Every structure is written in structure tokens, then in C-alpha cells.
PDB file of C-alpha atoms and ligand atoms in Angstrom:
ATOM      1  CA  VAL A   1      87.327  67.687 133.960  1.00  0.00           C
ATOM      2  CA  GLN A   2      86.921  65.276 131.355  1.00  0.00           C
ATOM      3  CA  VAL A   3      83.231  66.033 130.642  1.00  0.00           C
ATOM      4  CA  GLU A   4      84.159  69.793 130.619  1.00  0.00           C
ATOM      5  CA  ALA A   5      86.684  68.839 127.870  1.00  0.00           C
ATOM      6  CA  MET A   6      83.878  67.147 125.997  1.00  0.00           C
ATOM      7  CA  THR A   7      81.532  69.759 126.210  1.00  0.00           C
ATOM      8  CA  GLU A   8      83.816  72.103 125.261  1.00  0.00           C
ATOM      9  CA  ARG A   9      85.250  69.984 122.130  1.00  0.00           C
ATOM     10  CA  ASP A  10      81.547  69.603 121.052  1.00  0.00           C
ATOM     11  CA  GLU A  11      80.723  73.132 121.122  1.00  0.00           C
ATOM     12  CA  ARG A  12      83.773  73.732 119.073  1.00  0.00           C
ATOM     13  CA  GLU A  13      82.675  71.468 116.446  1.00  0.00           C
ATOM     14  CA  ARG A  14      79.125  72.327 116.591  1.00  0.00           C
ATOM     15  CA  GLU A  15      80.246  75.899 116.055  1.00  0.00           C
ATOM     16  CA  GLU A  16      83.238  75.105 113.356  1.00  0.00           C
ATOM     17  CA  GLY A  17      81.674  71.854 112.051  1.00  0.00           C
ATOM     18  CA  PRO A  18      83.404  68.955 110.599  1.00  0.00           C
ATOM     19  CA  GLU A  19      85.214  70.339 107.437  1.00  0.00           C
ATOM     20  CA  SER A  20      82.696  69.279 104.863  1.00  0.00           C
ATOM     21  CA  VAL A  21      79.885  71.100 106.807  1.00  0.00           C
ATOM     22  CA  SER A  22      80.071  74.468 105.459  1.00  0.00           C
ATOM     23  CA  THR A  23      76.925  76.133 106.971  1.00  0.00           C
ATOM     24  CA  ARG A  24      76.298  78.110 109.716  1.00  0.00           C
ATOM     25  CA  THR A  25      72.902  79.590 111.331  1.00  0.00           C
ATOM     26  CA  CYS A  26      72.661  83.241 111.564  1.00  0.00           C
ATOM     27  CA  VAL A  27      72.690  84.162 115.394  1.00  0.00           C
ATOM     28  CA  GLY A  28      69.954  86.934 114.324  1.00  0.00           C
ATOM     29  CA  CYS A  29      67.437  85.715 112.049  1.00  0.00           C
ATOM     30  CA  ARG A  30      68.015  81.924 112.377  1.00  0.00           C
ATOM     31  CA  ALA A  31      68.590  81.198 108.895  1.00  0.00           C
ATOM     32  CA  ILE A  32      71.041  78.510 107.683  1.00  0.00           C
ATOM     33  CA  ALA A  33      73.638  80.036 105.196  1.00  0.00           C
ATOM     34  CA  PRO A  34      77.154  78.788 103.723  1.00  0.00           C
ATOM     35  CA  ARG A  35      79.758  79.865 106.354  1.00  0.00           C
ATOM     36  CA  GLY A  36      81.607  82.482 103.950  1.00  0.00           C
ATOM     37  CA  ASP A  37      78.200  84.094 103.574  1.00  0.00           C
ATOM     38  CA  LEU A  38      78.094  85.008 107.354  1.00  0.00           C
ATOM     39  CA  LEU A  39      80.337  87.211 109.629  1.00  0.00           C
ATOM     40  CA  ARG A  40      82.156  85.548 112.389  1.00  0.00           C
ATOM     41  CA  LEU A  41      82.066  86.937 115.771  1.00  0.00           C
ATOM     42  CA  ALA A  42      84.037  85.767 118.574  1.00  0.00           C
ATOM     43  CA  ALA A  43      83.052  85.688 121.873  1.00  0.00           C
ATOM     44  CA  LEU A  44      84.813  87.781 124.960  1.00  0.00           C
ATOM     45  CA  GLY A  45      84.873  86.932 128.455  1.00  0.00           C
ATOM     46  CA  GLU A  46      83.652  90.378 129.281  1.00  0.00           C
ATOM     47  CA  ALA A  47      82.004  93.363 128.019  1.00  0.00           C
ATOM     48  CA  PRO A  48      81.331  94.205 124.893  1.00  0.00           C
ATOM     49  CA  TYR A  49      81.018  90.297 124.985  1.00  0.00           C
ATOM     50  CA  VAL A  50      81.489  89.649 120.992  1.00  0.00           C
ATOM     51  CA  ALA A  51      83.881  91.081 118.351  1.00  0.00           C
ATOM     52  CA  PRO A  52      83.953  90.907 114.742  1.00  0.00           C
ATOM     53  CA  ASP A  53      86.453  88.175 113.651  1.00  0.00           C
ATOM     54  CA  LEU A  54      86.732  88.867 110.074  1.00  0.00           C
ATOM     55  CA  GLU A  55      89.510  86.604 109.381  1.00  0.00           C
ATOM     56  CA  ARG A  56      88.107  83.918 111.904  1.00  0.00           C
ATOM     57  CA  LYS A  57      91.327  83.521 113.435  1.00  0.00           C
ATOM     58  CA  LEU A  58      90.498  84.335 117.165  1.00  0.00           C
ATOM     59  CA  GLY A  59      89.185  81.038 117.961  1.00  0.00           C
ATOM     60  CA  GLY A  60      87.396  80.125 121.219  1.00  0.00           C
ATOM     61  CA  ARG A  61      83.456  80.280 121.434  1.00  0.00           C
ATOM     62  CA  GLY A  62      81.788  82.409 118.584  1.00  0.00           C
ATOM     63  CA  MET A  63      78.814  82.733 116.562  1.00  0.00           C
ATOM     64  CA  SER A  64      77.864  83.725 112.910  1.00  0.00           C
ATOM     65  CA  VAL A  65      75.692  86.598 111.774  1.00  0.00           C
ATOM     66  CA  HIS A  66      74.609  88.052 108.303  1.00  0.00           C
ATOM     67  CA  TRP A  67      76.260  90.800 107.208  1.00  0.00           C
ATOM     68  CA  SER A  68      73.189  92.920 107.886  1.00  0.00           C
ATOM     69  CA  ARG A  69      72.479  95.543 110.697  1.00  0.00           C
ATOM     70  CA  VAL A  70      68.911  94.149 110.932  1.00  0.00           C
ATOM     71  CA  CYS A  71      70.536  90.601 112.005  1.00  0.00           C
ATOM     72  CA  VAL A  72      72.772  92.107 114.602  1.00  0.00           C
ATOM     73  CA  VAL A  73      69.576  93.952 116.040  1.00  0.00           C
ATOM     74  CA  LEU A  74      67.432  90.915 115.819  1.00  0.00           C
ATOM     75  CA  ALA A  75      70.325  88.808 117.827  1.00  0.00           C
ATOM     76  CA  ALA A  76      70.373  91.424 120.599  1.00  0.00           C
ATOM     77  CA  LYS A  77      66.563  91.670 120.824  1.00  0.00           C
ATOM     78  CA  LYS A  78      65.253  88.226 120.633  1.00  0.00           C
ATOM     79  CA  GLY A  79      68.092  86.690 122.736  1.00  0.00           C
ATOM     80  CA  GLY A  80      70.288  85.013 119.951  1.00  0.00           C
ATOM     81  CA  PHE A  81      73.470  86.640 121.674  1.00  0.00           C
ATOM     82  CA  ALA A  82      72.705  85.161 125.119  1.00  0.00           C
ATOM     83  CA  ARG A  83      71.815  81.735 123.561  1.00  0.00           C
ATOM     84  CA  ALA A  84      75.008  81.503 121.696  1.00  0.00           C
ATOM     85  CA  LEU A  85      76.980  82.705 124.653  1.00  0.00           C
ATOM     86  CA  LYS A  86      75.029  80.454 127.194  1.00  0.00           C
ATOM     87  CA  ARG A  87      74.601  83.668 129.615  1.00  0.00           C
ATOM     88  CA  SER A  88      72.365  86.678 129.803  1.00  0.00           C
ATOM     89  CA  VAL A  89      74.417  89.707 128.441  1.00  0.00           C
ATOM     90  CA  THR A  90      73.566  93.236 127.363  1.00  0.00           C
ATOM     91  CA  ILE A  91      74.957  93.911 124.058  1.00  0.00           C
ATOM     92  CA  ASP A  92      74.441  97.072 122.103  1.00  0.00           C
ATOM     93  CA  PRO A  93      73.997  96.219 119.012  1.00  0.00           C
ATOM     94  CA  GLU A  94      74.337  99.499 117.396  1.00  0.00           C
ATOM     95  CA  ALA A  95      77.945  99.967 118.594  1.00  0.00           C
ATOM     96  CA  LEU A  96      78.340  96.451 117.373  1.00  0.00           C
ATOM     97  CA  ALA A  97      77.374  96.973 114.018  1.00  0.00           C
ATOM     98  CA  ASP A  98      79.319 100.127 113.696  1.00  0.00           C
ATOM     99  CA  ASP A  99      82.255  98.156 115.066  1.00  0.00           C
ATOM    100  CA  VAL A 100      82.040  95.923 112.097  1.00  0.00           C
ATOM    101  CA  VAL A 101      81.667  98.406 109.947  1.00  0.00           C
ATOM    102  CA  ARG A 102      84.836 100.114 111.328  1.00  0.00           C
ATOM    103  CA  VAL A 103      86.844  97.104 110.822  1.00  0.00           C
ATOM    104  CA  VAL A 104      85.698  96.054 107.203  1.00  0.00           C
ATOM    105  CA  VAL A 105      86.376  99.560 106.093  1.00  0.00           C
ATOM    106  CA  GLN A 106      90.057  99.105 107.659  1.00  0.00           C
ATOM    107  CA  ARG A 107      90.262  96.183 105.863  1.00  0.00           C
ATOM    108  CA  ALA A 108      89.459  97.653 102.533  1.00  0.00           C
ATOM    109  CA  GLU A 109      91.777 100.453 103.259  1.00  0.00           C
ATOM    110  CA  SER A 110      94.996  98.178 103.969  1.00  0.00           C
ATOM    111  CA  LEU A 111      94.123  96.339 100.763  1.00  0.00           C
ATOM    112  CA  LEU A 112      94.450  99.598  98.962  1.00  0.00           C
ATOM    113  CA  VAL A 113      97.785 100.227 100.609  1.00  0.00           C
ATOM    114  CA  ALA A 114      99.012  96.975  99.738  1.00  0.00           C
ATOM    115  CA  ALA A 115      97.844  97.488  96.315  1.00  0.00           C
ATOM    116  CA  ALA A 116      99.635 100.487  96.011  1.00  0.00           C
ATOM    117  CA  ARG A 117     103.112  98.984  97.266  1.00  0.00           C
ATOM    118  CA  ARG A 118     102.479  96.561  94.197  1.00  0.00           C
ATOM    119  CA  LYS A 119     101.765  99.070  91.843  1.00  0.00           C
ATOM    120  CA  LYS A 120      98.562  98.115  91.281  1.00  0.00           C
ATOM    121  CA  LEU A 121      96.745 101.091  92.088  1.00  0.00           C
ATOM    122  CA  ALA A 122      96.286 104.513  89.840  1.00  0.00           C
ATOM    123  CA  LEU A 123      95.570 107.501  92.157  1.00  0.00           C
ATOM    124  CA  GLY A 124      93.779 110.656  91.211  1.00  0.00           C
ATOM    125  CA  THR A 125      91.454 111.719  88.130  1.00  0.00           C
ATOM    126  CA  GLU A 126      93.957 111.965  85.572  1.00  0.00           C
ATOM    127  CA  ALA A 127      96.076 108.700  86.653  1.00  0.00           C
ATOM    128  CA  VAL A 128      92.721 107.056  86.425  1.00  0.00           C
ATOM    129  CA  ARG A 129      91.730 108.145  83.128  1.00  0.00           C
ATOM    130  CA  GLU A 130      95.158 107.307  81.816  1.00  0.00           C
ATOM    131  CA  ALA A 131      94.633 103.696  83.173  1.00  0.00           C
ATOM    132  CA  LEU A 132      91.142 103.503  81.523  1.00  0.00           C
ATOM    133  CA  ARG A 133      92.750 103.761  78.329  1.00  0.00           C
ATOM    134  CA  GLY A 134      94.268 100.466  78.840  1.00  0.00           C
ATOM    135  CA  THR A 135      92.353  97.134  79.807  1.00  0.00           C
ATOM    136  CA  GLY A 136      93.972  96.754  83.376  1.00  0.00           C
ATOM    137  CA  VAL A 137      91.141  98.462  85.679  1.00  0.00           C
ATOM    138  CA  GLU A 138      89.492  96.089  87.869  1.00  0.00           C
ATOM    139  CA  VAL A 139      87.573  98.184  89.922  1.00  0.00           C
ATOM    140  CA  LEU A 140      87.052 102.108  90.179  1.00  0.00           C
ATOM    141  CA  VAL A 141      86.873 103.313  93.876  1.00  0.00           C
ATOM    142  CA  ILE A 142      84.892 106.519  94.464  1.00  0.00           C
ATOM    143  CA  ALA A 143      84.884 108.831  97.677  1.00  0.00           C
ATOM    144  CA  GLY A 144      81.693 109.209  99.216  1.00  0.00           C
ATOM    145  CA  ASP A 145      82.238 112.589  98.950  1.00  0.00           C
ATOM    146  CA  ALA A 146      83.777 113.072  95.351  1.00  0.00           C
ATOM    147  CA  ASP A 147      82.551 116.045  93.672  1.00  0.00           C
ATOM    148  CA  GLY A 148      79.966 115.239  91.467  1.00  0.00           C
ATOM    149  CA  ARG A 149      79.958 111.899  89.786  1.00  0.00           C
ATOM    150  CA  PRO A 150      81.773 112.476  86.630  1.00  0.00           C
ATOM    151  CA  GLU A 151      79.700 110.897  83.799  1.00  0.00           C
ATOM    152  CA  GLU A 152      83.025 109.753  82.253  1.00  0.00           C
ATOM    153  CA  LEU A 153      83.730 107.922  85.610  1.00  0.00           C
ATOM    154  CA  GLU A 154      80.229 106.499  85.812  1.00  0.00           C
ATOM    155  CA  ALA A 155      80.355 105.375  81.703  1.00  0.00           C
ATOM    156  CA  SER A 156      83.902 103.635  82.587  1.00  0.00           C
ATOM    157  CA  ALA A 157      82.370 101.944  85.884  1.00  0.00           C
ATOM    158  CA  ALA A 158      79.517 100.678  83.544  1.00  0.00           C
ATOM    159  CA  ARG A 159      82.030  99.121  81.167  1.00  0.00           C
ATOM    160  CA  LEU A 160      83.748  97.595  84.024  1.00  0.00           C
ATOM    161  CA  GLY A 161      80.515  95.585  84.727  1.00  0.00           C
ATOM    162  CA  GLY A 162      79.360  98.197  87.363  1.00  0.00           C
ATOM    163  CA  ARG A 163      82.487  97.398  89.308  1.00  0.00           C
ATOM    164  CA  CYS A 164      82.533 100.641  91.449  1.00  0.00           C
ATOM    165  CA  ALA A 165      82.907 100.874  95.158  1.00  0.00           C
ATOM    166  CA  VAL A 166      82.159 103.862  97.299  1.00  0.00           C
ATOM    167  CA  LEU A 167      84.852 104.063 100.241  1.00  0.00           C
ATOM    168  CA  GLY A 168      85.236 106.715 102.940  1.00  0.00           C
ATOM    169  CA  THR A 169      85.652 110.368 101.943  1.00  0.00           C
ATOM    170  CA  LYS A 170      88.358 112.552 100.014  1.00  0.00           C
ATOM    171  CA  THR A 171      90.071 113.166 103.133  1.00  0.00           C
ATOM    172  CA  SER A 172      90.165 109.710 104.397  1.00  0.00           C
ATOM    173  CA  LEU A 173      91.346 107.960 100.893  1.00  0.00           C
ATOM    174  CA  GLY A 174      94.034 110.925 100.749  1.00  0.00           C
ATOM    175  CA  ARG A 175      95.573 109.917 103.944  1.00  0.00           C
ATOM    176  CA  LEU A 176      96.330 106.570 103.015  1.00  0.00           C
ATOM    177  CA  PHE A 177      98.660 107.984 100.201  1.00  0.00           C
ATOM    178  CA  GLY A 178      99.922 111.025 101.940  1.00  0.00           C
ATOM    179  CA  ARG A 179      97.605 113.446 100.135  1.00  0.00           C
ATOM    180  CA  ASP A 180      95.275 115.943 101.338  1.00  0.00           C
ATOM    181  CA  GLU A 181      92.515 114.554  99.076  1.00  0.00           C
ATOM    182  CA  LEU A 182      91.641 111.761  96.955  1.00  0.00           C
ATOM    183  CA  GLY A 183      88.407 111.674  95.165  1.00  0.00           C
ATOM    184  CA  VAL A 184      89.123 108.392  92.693  1.00  0.00           C
ATOM    185  CA  LEU A 185      91.282 105.633  92.158  1.00  0.00           C
ATOM    186  CA  ALA A 186      91.442 102.651  90.154  1.00  0.00           C
ATOM    187  CA  ILE A 187      92.512  99.065  91.315  1.00  0.00           C
ATOM    188  CA  LEU A 188      94.382  97.129  88.748  1.00  0.00           C
ATOM    189  CA  ASP A 189      94.357  93.660  90.557  1.00  0.00           C
ATOM    190  CA  ARG A 190      91.414  91.700  90.040  1.00  0.00           C
ATOM    191  CA  GLY A 191      91.868  89.473  93.477  1.00  0.00           C
ATOM    192  CA  ILE A 192      92.062  93.082  95.323  1.00  0.00           C
ATOM    193  CA  GLY A 193      89.623  94.466  93.680  1.00  0.00           C
ATOM    194  CA  ASP A 194      86.806  91.831  94.244  1.00  0.00           C
ATOM    195  CA  GLU A 195      87.707  91.891  97.774  1.00  0.00           C
ATOM    196  CA  VAL A 196      87.496  95.692  98.306  1.00  0.00           C
ATOM    197  CA  VAL A 197      84.173  95.657  96.387  1.00  0.00           C
ATOM    198  CA  ARG A 198      83.118  92.823  98.910  1.00  0.00           C
ATOM    199  CA  CYS A 199      84.272  94.942 102.122  1.00  0.00           C
ATOM    200  CA  THR A 200      82.183  98.096 100.806  1.00  0.00           C
ATOM    201  CA  VAL A 201      79.102  96.032 100.177  1.00  0.00           C
ATOM    202  CA  ARG A 202      79.314  94.534 103.397  1.00  0.00           C
ATOM    203  CA  ALA A 203      80.066  97.673 105.163  1.00  0.00           C
ATOM    204  CA  ALA A 204      77.035  99.537 103.356  1.00  0.00           C
ATOM    205  CA  ALA A 205      74.590  96.366 104.667  1.00  0.00           C
ATOM    206  CA  MET A 206      76.079  96.669 108.143  1.00  0.00           C
ATOM    207  CA  ARG A 207      75.518 100.387 108.155  1.00  0.00           C
ATOM    208  CA  GLY A 208      72.190 100.187 106.761  1.00  0.00           C
ATOM    209  CA  VAL A 209      69.075  97.716 106.461  1.00  0.00           C
ATOM    210  CA  GLU A 210      69.936  95.809 103.577  1.00  0.00           C
ATOM    211  CA  ARG A 211      71.440  92.517 103.922  1.00  0.00           C
ATOM    212  CA  ALA A 212      74.652  91.922 101.879  1.00  0.00           C
ATOM    213  CA  GLU A 213      73.698  89.783  98.759  1.00  0.00           C
ATOM    214  CA  ALA A 214      75.559  86.084  98.922  1.00  0.00           C
ATOM    215  CA  GLU A 215      78.081  85.936  96.373  1.00  0.00           C
TER     216      GLU A 215
HETATM  217 ZN1   ZN B   1      70.565  86.918 109.468  1.00  0.00          ZN
END
């Protein structure tokens, strides 16, 4: 029992590392990266065996992977998951990557809802235009299927240092605020704006083949 307890602790320490060590190895490409640049996956006792742990709160054994569909697929194909879990497992990397996209988008959506409660959002073209006359706009969020991409919005995004995030659809954005549709909104809080941009970059990288750039 004692040996087992020791082993578990060693494993935890190897994974979590002492506080001074802040790097992890990607279970896919096996590159070492700062902890904050990698997604934590928590180990589950049964299928699907791993689950995204965005907040790093699930505890137990886990592993780290780049915010990249490529690395998730590599981990499944090259045995990275099996190595980390110390058992032979069948993990569907496409389903896992889709699951990560879903939870990251949900996080961005809940951040927007929280921002609305704090009156830190401008909703819809008119309100966004009005907000852009001032200096409080941190990030523009545009629905993926928004009509056109009005030049005015693009120019505004450029003025904000390209701080423009594409998220969901007009319908999914609208639903967050009790509207049928919403094509554009502006975030007026820097912290929330930063985090929403981070979420959308990561979701895009997990959806496609590009790796989210380290920040
Ligand atoms: Zn990787």
C-alpha cells in the first residue's frame, strides 16, 4: 500500500511538477512547452478515458497537449495517450478534439454572459457603433455567419490592434442574450476580451490544423 501511495505521489509530482517547474511535455508531438500554453486532459477510469480540463481542477492523473488538433491526433496514433494512461486504450481523437472545441466555445459564451451582467458589452450594430465612438471597446466579436463583414467593422478591428474574434453564429450569439439573432457585439472589459480572444484562437486551432500561437 505504501509503495502504491508513493508511486501515485511520484506520478502526480511528475505531472504537476514542483511549483518552480512550469513546463510540460505535449502528449502528441512530445515537445516541451510552458504549462500555460498546453491543454490539460484529465484521465478517466472508463471510455472516453480522457476529458478536457480547462480549469485544471479535475485532479487525478492527467496529461498535457498543445491546443492543436494535429497533436491530439498524434497522441492517439503514436501511443501518447496509452503511455500517459499506462494502459492500452482506444481514444477517438476527432471526437476528443470536437469535445475540446465545444467546451472552449462554451467558456467564451459564459464569459460574454458574465460581461453582459456587468454591463461590459455593447450588443448589435447600433450599440457597437456607438461604443466605438468612445474608447472603451477592447474586442469586437462577430458571428461566423454575420452578413458581409462591413468595412467599418474591419477598420475598427484594425484600430483595436486586430482584436476581433469570430464566435458561433448569429443564432447562437443571439440565444445568449434572448435575441433571435446577433451578428456583432463589443466587449468593453480588457480581461474578459483577452480571455474570449484566447478561447476563439484555441477553438480554431483545435478545429483545424493550426497550432494556437503561444502568447
Ligand atoms: Zn504538441
